[in-house]
């Protein structure tokens, strides 16, 4: 992703949709006969199939979820339009803030960057949802961009109570959720981002325009006819009391495709950009083909000396475009399988409160600028399992022989997962029958609503939940699960976030990555990536995504239990010889001195949140296990020169702290502005506190060690770029609760004859599905809708979708 944001047109391709109907009931009729036998008792509580008429003329009913109400107000929901507008208006009236509206704000004006809900303290929420207290008073979290000063800052403030009442509402610096105690302020390294280009980068580029024309036939001067772009490291180097940048040239794509990050050109320059006076910023050298030239003059002299090795350029072509290419595969032009939901939604959604129930599970949704979607108060049959589950931060740490790849360690909440959680494409991102929800975020005195940016759907997995065969019967249970999904496209990358709930009580957290890689110029980078195109290296990088899982297993007093398989040599009364075998070793995480963990060697340890006061009838603790399901990794680089203290959550796999109202998040969106002294230094959460029967926060990492290869061109694919973790009930229920579903079957047979097909009350779909009705009209895709907040203009929404680069 680049340094700047800009509006961009979105190309929508039309697909010709086939129009035909299929009959859902294709299965042959089961026999109704029942042979008496030892297992006939199973019949008591169940229904048996009988022959019935096919009503293949009736259409499947697409019922919308029943109209129902959440048990309580969603205290994590975004501010309403009226609330956000009133807070913005009130802040503009506070003379000491000296705010200028964003449209008119220049680099030396203060402006209001963000107004959002201040997520209430868990302590106050529990008093409301578990006790008799009223809903917590609402507060807004606002971010000020203080630039009318030599020392610009981003400042977090707390505004409230809301609704705003003149004389009662106040603002105060926000400090309690951060480890850094500097009045909610952190220095702002972006204050002069416009001048950086106009007063420095384009001037540097102009000074070698003859060389860029000669090498690549183009210029980067900030003009409409630029065919080159320039951007570089993130975060900037913050050593020695200076700010140092490395930037590089990229070819611009000349069509709708976002291929710029595949088009590096291999020329780099270093700049000292300390301070706010552009006249003091200076170029400190050039790098090309691993040769450093300390001045433009030295570079220019070498370039035109007649003895300069010119390397090739990466140029856009079909190789960098995602449209279909190559001969059509056999039968691929025929319609692939589709999923349908013949009975409509089998879940309930309260759109007003953003609350969902499915098969005993329930939860609330929350959405923020920084981290996008989170889930709160996840319960099973009314019993809370997790108070909070959501993304905290995601980093992409690159490496390379060149300074731009070496200096790149994106901390993506700086850009935000909320602003880029675009509308989902029905039939592609989610099944066409999914239910959708809108999400909103605030920027520049407007709120942008991403239409249909969260989807909910049930899906029948391609494998059953359970099966067993003998010579006389086979039993089999369908694996129907429920997912909540959103996709955030942060610059070049598309992160697909999915939370899935299963009939056995397990919860799966997954992330997948697609989109364009950020690649490197190939020269001298062979140790840092594969050579993947003409002059291109697939720059190696680690993605690490940190999540918070605030478990509440039968209340807030919880303990992490470790159960390890250990190899032992053991003597037994019944054996003459000692035996080499294994046994279980159980232990607890006692305190925060021992709570930063790596997944055990050979997956030999089970990590489980239990409540040691709550045992099942066999005396075992009831709890939920935390089970990495694939690629749950941490950062390879140790003591990163780029990140310093700003992403200390990335060093381990699984971390447990005492949950506190003062430690709600592991990272802050502006941690990259002062990597030595970030707003939230996760290491400071660990101060030896007791973790036995305390309210625990679990922080875990997902990610990928991504070494892009030719299969990442033009885009990385979700099939292999994925990571996940499961929370599974372990001795939590007395049995496998998926037995409760009626979507199972038992077939009794012998000598080649089926004597019985036992079903359990599952209605068979006998309607027909009109696929032409199922297929969404992709011309309905709209992008984001925007409502102006100051001045407030709720009745004049307009469409505008922003993306990075
Ligand atoms: C179902 O449709 C088929 C083909 O149109 C027809 O032959 C059959 O009679 C129909 N069955 C019922 C029960 O309507
Ligand atoms: C308020 O901001 C303006 C720039 O928008 C600046 O010129 C002025 O000095 C500031 N006033 C105070 C009191 O800081
Ligand atoms: C809630 O109120 C009821 C009746 O006033 C009282 O008996 C109960 O203890 C209260 N519960 C809590 C958690 O305060
Ligand atoms: C608060 O006061 C400002 C001016 O002092 C006024 O414009 C605004 O309407 C008042 N807001 C409310 C909610 O009374
Ligand atoms: C771009 O346009 C400017 C005039 O605005 C012109 O001077 C320059 O030569 C053009 N550059 C290229 C690469 O065509
Ligand atoms: C050309 O450059 C190479 C390395 O950059 C150097 O070794 C060589 O001496 C140069 N030749 C001339 C003729 O300058
Ligand atoms: C989403 O937003 C659009 C545009 O404002 C609106 O028409 C639609 O009703 C919203 N959907 C829901 C589920 O609220
Ligand atoms: C949340 O809890 C912290 C720590 O007790 C407290 O300082 C803060 O004021 C509380 N925030 C709100 C909005 O009540
Ligand atoms: C099974 O079916 C076959 C042919 O349909 C029949 O000959 C045979 O007697 C049946 N066996 C039993 C045990 O019913």
mmCIF file of C-alpha atoms and ligand atoms in Angstrom, residues 31 750-753, ligand 9:
data_model
loop_
_atom_site.group_PDB
_atom_site.id
_atom_site.type_symbol
_atom_site.label_atom_id
_atom_site.label_comp_id
_atom_site.label_asym_id
_atom_site.label_seq_id
_atom_site.Cartn_x
_atom_site.Cartn_y
_atom_site.Cartn_z
ATOM 1 C CA UNK A 31 -38.516 -47.507 1.998
ATOM 2 C CA UNK A 750 -28.122 -56.399 5.542
ATOM 3 C CA UNK A 751 -27.659 -58.836 2.694
ATOM 4 C CA UNK A 752 -27.778 -55.951 0.296
ATOM 5 C CA UNK A 753 -31.185 -54.770 1.499
HETATM 6 C C1 LIG B 9 -32.782 -58.961 -0.284
HETATM 7 O O1 LIG B 9 -33.271 -58.625 -1.555
HETATM 8 C C2 LIG B 9 -33.151 -59.640 -2.486
HETATM 9 C C3 LIG B 9 -33.545 -59.130 -3.859
HETATM 10 O O2 LIG B 9 -34.297 -57.965 -3.795
HETATM 11 C C4 LIG B 9 -33.993 -60.810 -2.040
HETATM 12 O O3 LIG B 9 -33.840 -61.846 -2.950
HETATM 13 C C5 LIG B 9 -33.565 -61.249 -0.684
HETATM 14 O O4 LIG B 9 -34.411 -62.237 -0.167
HETATM 15 C C6 LIG B 9 -33.563 -60.087 0.290
HETATM 16 N N1 LIG B 9 -33.017 -60.501 1.546
HETATM 17 C C7 LIG B 9 -33.569 -60.208 2.713
HETATM 18 C C8 LIG B 9 -32.840 -60.688 3.916
HETATM 19 O O5 LIG B 9 -34.619 -59.615 2.791
#
